[in-house]
């Protein structure tokens, strides 16, 4: 009983029951209409047959003798079938026909009547066998008064019609019962299949909530809406698992990256507080503390900017931005820095490229790309470092490129370096927090574009691919 109550509470079972009820009501109404129309059609057919025979006898009365009329009534009343006939004199007394007892009002007032009657056996009176035994019935008749004063009653036995109606009603009841049973079976099978798929999704989600993030919803080969839902949910679970794994890695990297500067801060503060420390050592300790604090602040600022970009809430509304000017300004700003490192900066920037964008975030992304390029654009062995900054349009897209000829990034690590705090330099002796490319990727996605790292042979090419205005 509890299982039935639980099933009834589900939307699938309720919708199925509603569909079955609507289907059964419609089917019953349709069958009832068909039965009623069939009965009406049979009754109309009988009435038409009666009227046709009455007109035939009236023509015979008008054009032929009484003897011919009597002979016709006698002959047709002996034929098998549902026809009933009565021919009486002017007073209504029986002369011919296959029924002898007619209600007086039928003979007195011409019209259409229905009544119970006894079928006579005309041949039995003459000693000849009749092919039909006498029987009672119920007749639909029409009575008329002929021109010669005779009373004529022509009708049809409706018992056969009632029998046919009974067959229709019986077929109707069996049809309704079959429709109800079929609907219940079909609805039960449909509801069971739907609930089975829903139960599979629920069981999988229960396992996931218990901590098994590797569980996925099974996908069948039917490619129905449940498979589409399962595919989207599995993609969402993959994303959640990746985010949680990334969060774990971020936590580990944050602990590693922040522990070292915080330890240095404590050591510097401790050394400055020692007895006998000179003013110069205290001054140096304070300067080191400020420098380490600036690094920590930059790290947290980068994290906050990434969070704002990924949340779609940039600092400042989007506006029409001259991207050409932004890229040129940042390239010009880092030109002297690159020269101090012995690196040549070359630019190929298309003019007059405008986008609806956030100038601050686009500028910060360019700064991060050029800082990375300056840091790593040093070819292995002999040679001059070179950085190429480009801006071009291609098929309605705006491409910002920063390429160098440094050692490059292995292909298997080009997606991983976009994650937070990921640094390919294992010792982490170089300055930096591993957030630069993560910020570039977040800013690019905020603007509806894609960020990718390609091989520059040698070196790498960082490409920000944005949709055009």
Coordinates of C-alpha atoms in Angstrom, one line a residue:
X1 CA 0.0 0.0 0.0
X2 CA 2.8 2.4 0.9
X3 CA 4.4 1.6 -2.5
X4 CA 1.2 2.5 -4.3
X5 CA 0.9 5.7 -2.4
X6 CA 4.5 6.6 -3.3
X7 CA 3.9 5.8 -6.9
X8 CA 0.7 7.9 -6.9
X9 CA 2.6 10.9 -5.6
X10 CA 4.9 10.9 -8.6
X11 CA 4.1 13.2 -11.5
X12 CA 4.6 10.4 -14.0
X13 CA 1.9 8.2 -12.6
X14 CA -0.5 11.1 -12.2
X15 CA 0.0 12.2 -15.7
X16 CA -0.4 8.7 -17.0
X17 CA -3.6 8.2 -15.0
X18 CA -4.9 11.5 -16.4
X19 CA -4.1 10.4 -19.9
X20 CA -5.8 7.1 -19.4
X21 CA -8.9 8.8 -18.0
X22 CA -9.1 11.2 -20.9
X23 CA -8.5 8.4 -23.4
X24 CA -11.2 6.1 -21.9
X25 CA -13.8 8.9 -21.8
X26 CA -13.1 9.8 -25.4
X27 CA -13.2 6.1 -26.5
X28 CA -16.5 5.5 -24.6
X29 CA -18.1 8.6 -26.2
X30 CA -16.9 7.6 -29.6
X31 CA -18.2 4.0 -29.3
X32 CA -21.5 5.4 -27.9
X33 CA -21.9 7.8 -30.8
X34 CA -21.1 5.0 -33.3
X35 CA -23.7 2.7 -31.6
X36 CA -26.3 5.4 -31.5
X37 CA -25.8 6.4 -35.1
X38 CA -26.0 2.8 -36.2
X39 CA -29.4 2.4 -34.4
X40 CA -30.7 5.6 -35.8
X41 CA -29.6 4.6 -39.3
X42 CA -31.4 1.2 -39.0
X43 CA -34.5 2.9 -37.8
X44 CA -34.4 5.4 -40.6
X45 CA -33.9 2.6 -43.1
X46 CA -37.0 0.8 -41.7
X47 CA -39.1 3.9 -41.9
X48 CA -38.0 4.5 -45.5
X49 CA -38.9 0.9 -46.4
X50 CA -42.3 1.3 -44.9
X51 CA -43.0 4.6 -46.7
X52 CA -41.9 3.1 -50.0
X53 CA -44.2 0.1 -49.7
X54 CA -47.1 2.3 -48.6
X55 CA -46.6 4.5 -51.7
X56 CA -46.5 1.3 -53.8
X57 CA -49.8 0.1 -52.4
X58 CA -51.4 3.5 -52.9
X59 CA -50.4 3.5 -56.6
X60 CA -51.9 0.1 -57.0
X61 CA -55.1 1.3 -55.3
X62 CA -55.3 4.2 -57.7
X63 CA -54.4 2.4 -60.9
X64 CA -55.5 -1.2 -60.4
X65 CA -58.4 -3.1 -59.0
X66 CA -59.1 -4.1 -55.4
X67 CA -58.4 -7.7 -56.4
X68 CA -54.9 -6.8 -57.6
X69 CA -54.2 -4.9 -54.4
X70 CA -55.5 -7.8 -52.2
X71 CA -53.3 -10.3 -54.2
X72 CA -50.2 -8.1 -53.7
X73 CA -50.8 -7.7 -49.9
X74 CA -51.4 -11.5 -49.6
X75 CA -48.3 -12.4 -51.6
X76 CA -46.0 -10.0 -49.8
X77 CA -47.3 -10.9 -46.3
X78 CA -46.3 -14.6 -47.0
X79 CA -42.7 -13.8 -47.7
X80 CA -40.1 -14.2 -44.9
X81 CA -38.7 -11.1 -43.3
X82 CA -39.5 -8.5 -40.7
X83 CA -42.5 -7.0 -42.7
X84 CA -45.9 -6.9 -41.1
X85 CA -49.1 -6.2 -43.1
X86 CA -52.8 -5.8 -42.4
X87 CA -55.6 -5.0 -44.8
X88 CA -59.1 -4.4 -43.4
X89 CA -62.4 -3.2 -44.7
X90 CA -63.9 0.2 -44.1
X91 CA -64.9 -0.9 -40.5
X92 CA -61.4 -2.2 -39.8
X93 CA -62.3 -5.9 -39.9
X94 CA -59.4 -8.2 -40.9
X95 CA -59.3 -9.2 -44.6
X96 CA -55.7 -10.1 -45.4
X97 CA -52.2 -9.9 -43.9
X98 CA -49.9 -11.6 -41.5
X99 CA -51.3 -10.0 -38.3
X100 CA -54.9 -10.1 -37.3
X101 CA -55.0 -8.0 -34.1
X102 CA -54.4 -4.3 -34.6
X103 CA -55.2 -1.6 -32.0
X104 CA -58.3 0.3 -32.9
X105 CA -56.7 3.7 -32.8
X106 CA -54.3 2.6 -35.5
X107 CA -57.2 1.9 -37.9
X108 CA -59.2 4.9 -36.9
X109 CA -56.5 7.5 -37.2
X110 CA -53.9 7.1 -39.9
X111 CA -50.3 7.7 -38.8
X112 CA -47.2 6.1 -37.4
X113 CA -47.5 3.8 -34.4
X114 CA -45.6 1.1 -32.6
X115 CA -47.2 -1.8 -30.6
X116 CA -47.0 -5.4 -29.7
X117 CA -48.6 -7.8 -32.1
X118 CA -49.2 -11.5 -32.9
X119 CA -48.1 -12.7 -36.3
X120 CA -50.7 -14.8 -38.0
X121 CA -50.3 -18.0 -40.1
X122 CA -52.3 -17.4 -43.2
X123 CA -51.4 -20.6 -44.9
X124 CA -52.4 -22.7 -41.9
X125 CA -56.0 -21.6 -42.4
X126 CA -55.9 -23.0 -46.0
X127 CA -54.2 -26.2 -44.9
X128 CA -50.9 -25.3 -46.5
X129 CA -47.6 -25.2 -44.5
X130 CA -46.1 -21.7 -43.8
X131 CA -42.4 -21.3 -43.9
X132 CA -42.7 -19.0 -40.8
X133 CA -44.3 -20.2 -37.5
X134 CA -46.7 -17.8 -35.8
X135 CA -44.9 -15.6 -33.3
X136 CA -45.3 -12.4 -31.3
X137 CA -43.3 -9.3 -31.8
X138 CA -43.2 -5.5 -31.6
X139 CA -43.8 -3.5 -34.7
X140 CA -43.3 0.0 -36.1
X141 CA -46.2 0.6 -38.5
X142 CA -47.8 3.2 -40.6
X143 CA -51.6 3.1 -41.2
X144 CA -53.4 4.7 -44.2
X145 CA -56.9 4.9 -45.5
X146 CA -57.1 3.9 -49.2
X147 CA -59.3 5.7 -51.7
X148 CA -61.7 2.8 -51.7
X149 CA -62.2 2.9 -48.0
X150 CA -60.0 0.0 -47.1
X151 CA -57.6 0.2 -44.1
X152 CA -54.0 -0.6 -44.8
X153 CA -51.3 -1.1 -42.1
X154 CA -47.7 -1.6 -43.2
X155 CA -44.8 -2.0 -40.8
X156 CA -41.6 -3.7 -39.7
X157 CA -40.8 -5.9 -36.8
X158 CA -38.3 -4.1 -34.6
X159 CA -37.3 -7.1 -32.5
X160 CA -34.4 -7.8 -34.9
X161 CA -33.4 -4.2 -34.7
X162 CA -33.4 -4.4 -30.9
X163 CA -31.3 -7.6 -31.2
X164 CA -28.9 -5.7 -33.3
X165 CA -28.9 -2.9 -30.8
X166 CA -28.2 -5.4 -28.0
X167 CA -25.2 -6.7 -30.1
X168 CA -24.0 -3.1 -30.4
X169 CA -24.4 -2.5 -26.7
X170 CA -22.6 -5.8 -25.9
X171 CA -19.8 -5.0 -28.3
X172 CA -19.7 -1.5 -26.7
X173 CA -19.3 -2.9 -23.2
X174 CA -16.6 -5.4 -24.3
X175 CA -14.9 -2.6 -26.2
X176 CA -14.9 -0.3 -23.2
X177 CA -13.6 -3.0 -20.9
X178 CA -10.8 -3.8 -23.4
X179 CA -9.9 -0.1 -23.7
X180 CA -9.7 0.3 -20.0
X181 CA -7.6 -2.8 -19.6
X182 CA -5.3 -1.9 -22.5
X183 CA -5.0 1.6 -21.2
X184 CA -4.1 0.4 -17.7
X185 CA -1.5 -2.0 -19.0
X186 CA 0.0 0.5 -21.4
X187 CA 0.0 3.2 -18.8
X188 CA 1.5 0.9 -16.2
X189 CA 4.3 -0.2 -18.6
X190 CA 5.0 3.5 -19.6
X191 CA 5.0 4.7 -16.0
X192 CA 7.2 1.8 -14.9
X193 CA 9.8 2.6 -17.6
X194 CA 9.8 6.3 -16.8
X195 CA 10.0 5.6 -13.1
X196 CA 12.8 3.1 -13.7
X197 CA 14.9 5.7 -15.5
X198 CA 14.1 8.3 -12.8
X199 CA 15.1 5.8 -10.1
X200 CA 18.4 5.2 -11.9
X201 CA 19.1 9.0 -11.8
X202 CA 18.0 9.2 -8.2
X203 CA 20.2 6.2 -7.1
X204 CA 23.2 7.7 -9.0
X205 CA 22.7 11.1 -7.3
X206 CA 22.5 9.4 -3.9
X207 CA 25.8 7.6 -4.5
X208 CA 27.3 10.9 -5.6
X209 CA 26.0 12.7 -2.5
X210 CA 27.5 10.0 -0.4
X211 CA 31.0 11.1 -1.7
X212 CA 31.5 8.9 -4.8
X213 CA 32.0 11.6 -7.3
X214 CA 33.1 9.2 -10.0
X215 CA 29.6 7.8 -10.4
X216 CA 27.8 8.7 -13.6
X217 CA 24.2 8.2 -14.9
X218 CA 23.9 5.3 -17.4
X219 CA 23.0 6.3 -20.9
X220 CA 21.0 3.9 -23.2
X221 CA 21.1 3.6 -26.9
X222 CA 17.6 5.1 -27.3
X223 CA 18.8 8.7 -27.5
X224 CA 15.6 9.9 -25.9
X225 CA 15.1 12.9 -23.6
X226 CA 16.3 10.9 -20.6
X227 CA 19.5 10.2 -22.4
X228 CA 19.8 13.9 -23.2
X229 CA 19.2 14.8 -19.5
X230 CA 21.7 12.1 -18.4
X231 CA 24.3 13.4 -20.9
X232 CA 24.0 17.0 -19.5
X233 CA 24.0 15.8 -15.9
X234 CA 27.1 13.7 -16.6
X235 CA 28.8 16.7 -18.2
X236 CA 27.9 18.8 -15.2
X237 CA 29.2 16.1 -12.8
X238 CA 32.5 16.0 -14.9
X239 CA 32.7 19.7 -14.5
X240 CA 32.0 19.6 -10.7
X241 CA 34.6 16.8 -10.3
X242 CA 37.1 18.8 -12.2
X243 CA 36.4 21.9 -10.2
X244 CA 36.7 20.0 -6.9
X245 CA 40.0 18.5 -8.1
X246 CA 41.1 21.9 -9.1
X247 CA 40.1 23.3 -5.7
X248 CA 42.2 20.6 -4.0
X249 CA 45.1 21.5 -6.2
X250 CA 44.6 25.2 -5.6
X251 CA 44.4 24.6 -1.9
X252 CA 47.7 22.7 -2.0
X253 CA 49.3 25.3 -4.2
X254 CA 48.1 28.2 -2.0
X255 CA 49.4 26.5 1.1
X256 CA 52.8 26.0 -0.7
X257 CA 53.0 29.5 -2.2
X258 CA 51.8 31.4 0.8
X259 CA 53.7 29.4 3.4
X260 CA 57.1 30.5 2.1
X261 CA 56.5 34.3 2.1
X262 CA 54.7 34.1 5.4
X263 CA 57.6 32.2 6.9
X264 CA 60.0 34.8 5.5
X265 CA 57.8 37.6 7.0
X266 CA 57.9 35.9 10.4
X267 CA 61.6 35.3 10.3
X268 CA 62.3 38.9 9.2
X269 CA 60.1 40.3 12.0
X270 CA 61.7 38.0 14.5
X271 CA 65.2 39.0 13.5
X272 CA 64.3 42.7 13.7
X273 CA 63.0 42.2 17.2
X274 CA 66.2 40.5 18.5
X275 CA 68.3 42.3 21.0
X276 CA 71.3 44.0 19.5
X277 CA 69.7 44.3 16.0
X278 CA 71.0 47.4 14.3
X279 CA 68.8 50.0 12.7
X280 CA 70.0 49.0 9.3
X281 CA 68.9 45.4 9.8
X282 CA 65.6 46.5 11.1
X283 CA 65.2 48.8 8.1
X284 CA 66.1 45.9 5.8
X285 CA 63.6 43.6 7.6
X286 CA 60.8 46.1 7.2
X287 CA 61.6 46.6 3.5
X288 CA 61.6 42.8 3.0
X289 CA 58.3 42.6 4.9
X290 CA 56.7 45.2 2.7
X291 CA 57.9 43.5 -0.5
X292 CA 56.6 40.1 0.7
X293 CA 53.3 41.8 1.6
X294 CA 53.0 43.3 -1.8
X295 CA 53.5 39.9 -3.4
X296 CA 50.8 38.4 -1.2
X297 CA 48.4 41.3 -2.0
X298 CA 49.1 40.9 -5.7
X299 CA 48.3 37.2 -5.4
X300 CA 45.0 37.9 -3.6
X301 CA 44.1 40.7 -6.1
X302 CA 44.6 38.3 -8.9
X303 CA 42.4 35.7 -7.3
X304 CA 39.7 38.3 -6.7
X305 CA 39.9 39.5 -10.3
X306 CA 39.6 35.9 -11.6
X307 CA 36.6 35.3 -9.4
X308 CA 34.9 38.5 -10.6
X309 CA 35.6 37.6 -14.2
X310 CA 34.3 34.1 -13.8
X311 CA 31.2 35.4 -12.0
X312 CA 30.4 37.7 -14.9
X313 CA 30.7 40.8 -12.7
X314 CA 33.6 42.8 -14.0
X315 CA 34.7 46.0 -12.4
X316 CA 33.0 48.5 -14.7
X317 CA 30.4 48.1 -17.4
X318 CA 31.1 47.0 -20.9
X319 CA 31.6 49.8 -23.3
X320 CA 33.0 50.4 -26.8
X321 CA 36.7 49.9 -26.5
X322 CA 39.4 50.6 -29.0
X323 CA 41.2 47.3 -28.7
X324 CA 44.0 48.5 -31.1
X325 CA 44.9 51.3 -28.7
X326 CA 44.8 49.0 -25.6
X327 CA 47.2 46.4 -27.2
X328 CA 49.5 49.1 -28.5
X329 CA 49.7 50.9 -25.1
X330 CA 50.6 47.7 -23.3
X331 CA 53.1 46.7 -25.9
X332 CA 54.7 50.1 -25.7
X333 CA 54.7 50.0 -21.9
X334 CA 56.6 46.7 -21.8
X335 CA 59.0 47.6 -24.6
X336 CA 61.7 49.1 -22.3
X337 CA 61.3 46.2 -19.8
X338 CA 62.0 43.7 -22.6
X339 CA 65.0 45.7 -23.8
X340 CA 66.5 45.6 -20.3
X341 CA 66.2 41.8 -20.6
X342 CA 67.8 41.7 -24.0
X343 CA 64.5 40.9 -25.7
X344 CA 63.2 42.6 -28.9
X345 CA 59.4 43.4 -29.0
X346 CA 57.8 43.6 -32.5
X347 CA 54.3 44.6 -33.1
X348 CA 51.8 44.1 -36.0
X349 CA 48.6 45.7 -34.7
X350 CA 45.6 46.4 -37.0
X351 CA 44.2 49.9 -36.4
X352 CA 40.6 50.9 -35.6
X353 CA 39.5 47.6 -34.1
X354 CA 36.6 48.2 -31.6
X355 CA 34.8 45.8 -29.3
X356 CA 32.3 46.0 -26.5
X357 CA 34.5 45.0 -23.7
X358 CA 35.9 45.9 -20.3
X359 CA 39.0 48.0 -20.9
X360 CA 40.6 47.2 -17.5
X361 CA 40.3 43.4 -17.8
X362 CA 41.5 43.3 -21.4
X363 CA 44.5 45.5 -20.4
X364 CA 45.2 43.2 -17.4
X365 CA 45.1 40.2 -19.7
X366 CA 47.6 41.8 -22.1
X367 CA 49.9 42.7 -19.1
X368 CA 49.9 39.1 -17.9
X369 CA 50.7 37.7 -21.4
X370 CA 53.6 40.2 -21.9
X371 CA 55.0 39.6 -18.4
X372 CA 55.0 35.8 -19.1
X373 CA 56.6 36.4 -22.5
X374 CA 59.3 38.7 -21.0
X375 CA 60.0 36.1 -18.3
X376 CA 60.3 33.1 -20.6
X377 CA 61.2 34.6 -24.1
X378 CA 64.8 33.6 -23.7
X379 CA 65.9 31.0 -26.2
X380 CA 67.9 28.0 -25.0
X381 CA 71.6 28.5 -25.9
X382 CA 72.7 31.4 -28.0
X383 CA 70.2 33.8 -29.6
X384 CA 68.2 36.9 -29.0
X385 CA 64.8 36.7 -27.3
X386 CA 62.0 38.0 -29.4
X387 CA 58.3 38.8 -28.7
X388 CA 55.7 39.4 -31.4
X389 CA 52.5 41.2 -30.4
X390 CA 49.7 41.1 -33.0
X391 CA 46.1 42.2 -33.4
X392 CA 44.1 41.1 -36.4
X393 CA 40.6 40.3 -37.6
X394 CA 39.7 37.0 -39.2
X395 CA 36.1 36.2 -40.4
X396 CA 34.4 38.3 -37.9
X397 CA 36.7 37.3 -35.0
X398 CA 39.3 39.5 -33.3
X399 CA 42.6 37.7 -32.6
X400 CA 45.1 39.1 -30.1
X401 CA 48.4 37.2 -30.3
X402 CA 51.5 37.3 -28.1
X403 CA 54.3 35.0 -29.3
X404 CA 57.9 34.3 -28.1
X405 CA 60.8 32.2 -29.1
X406 CA 61.6 30.7 -25.7
X407 CA 61.7 27.1 -24.7
X408 CA 57.9 26.8 -25.1
X409 CA 55.3 24.6 -23.2
X410 CA 54.9 20.9 -23.9
X411 CA 51.6 20.1 -25.7
X412 CA 50.3 18.0 -22.8
X413 CA 50.7 20.9 -20.4
X414 CA 49.1 23.7 -22.4
X415 CA 45.7 23.2 -20.9
X416 CA 47.0 22.6 -17.4
X417 CA 48.8 25.9 -17.2
X418 CA 45.5 27.6 -17.5
X419 CA 44.6 26.3 -14.0
X420 CA 45.2 28.4 -10.9
X421 CA 48.6 28.2 -9.2
X422 CA 49.9 25.7 -11.8
X423 CA 53.6 26.4 -12.6
X424 CA 55.6 24.2 -14.8
X425 CA 58.7 25.2 -12.8
X426 CA 58.6 22.6 -10.1
X427 CA 61.1 24.3 -7.7
X428 CA 59.0 27.5 -7.8
X429 CA 62.2 29.5 -7.5
X430 CA 61.0 31.9 -10.1
X431 CA 58.8 34.8 -9.1
X432 CA 55.1 34.5 -9.8
X433 CA 52.0 32.9 -8.4
X434 CA 50.7 30.8 -11.3
X435 CA 47.6 32.9 -11.7
X436 CA 48.5 35.0 -14.8
X437 CA 47.2 32.7 -17.5
X438 CA 44.2 31.7 -15.4
X439 CA 43.2 35.3 -15.3
X440 CA 43.7 35.7 -19.1
X441 CA 41.4 32.6 -19.7
X442 CA 38.8 33.9 -17.3
X443 CA 38.7 37.4 -18.9
X444 CA 38.5 35.8 -22.4
X445 CA 35.6 33.6 -21.4
X446 CA 33.9 36.6 -19.8
X447 CA 34.0 38.3 -23.2
X448 CA 32.6 35.2 -25.0
X449 CA 35.9 34.2 -26.5
X450 CA 38.4 31.4 -26.2
X451 CA 42.0 31.4 -25.1
X452 CA 44.5 28.9 -26.4
X453 CA 48.2 28.3 -26.4
X454 CA 49.8 27.1 -29.6
X455 CA 53.3 26.0 -30.7
X456 CA 55.4 28.9 -32.2
X457 CA 58.3 26.5 -33.1
X458 CA 60.2 27.6 -31.1
X459 CA 58.4 29.1 -28.2
X460 CA 54.6 29.5 -27.7
X461 CA 51.9 31.7 -29.2
X462 CA 49.1 32.8 -26.8
X463 CA 46.0 33.6 -28.7
X464 CA 42.9 35.5 -27.4
X465 CA 40.1 34.8 -29.8
X466 CA 37.2 37.2 -29.3
X467 CA 33.9 37.6 -31.2
X468 CA 33.8 40.7 -33.4
X469 CA 31.6 43.7 -32.8

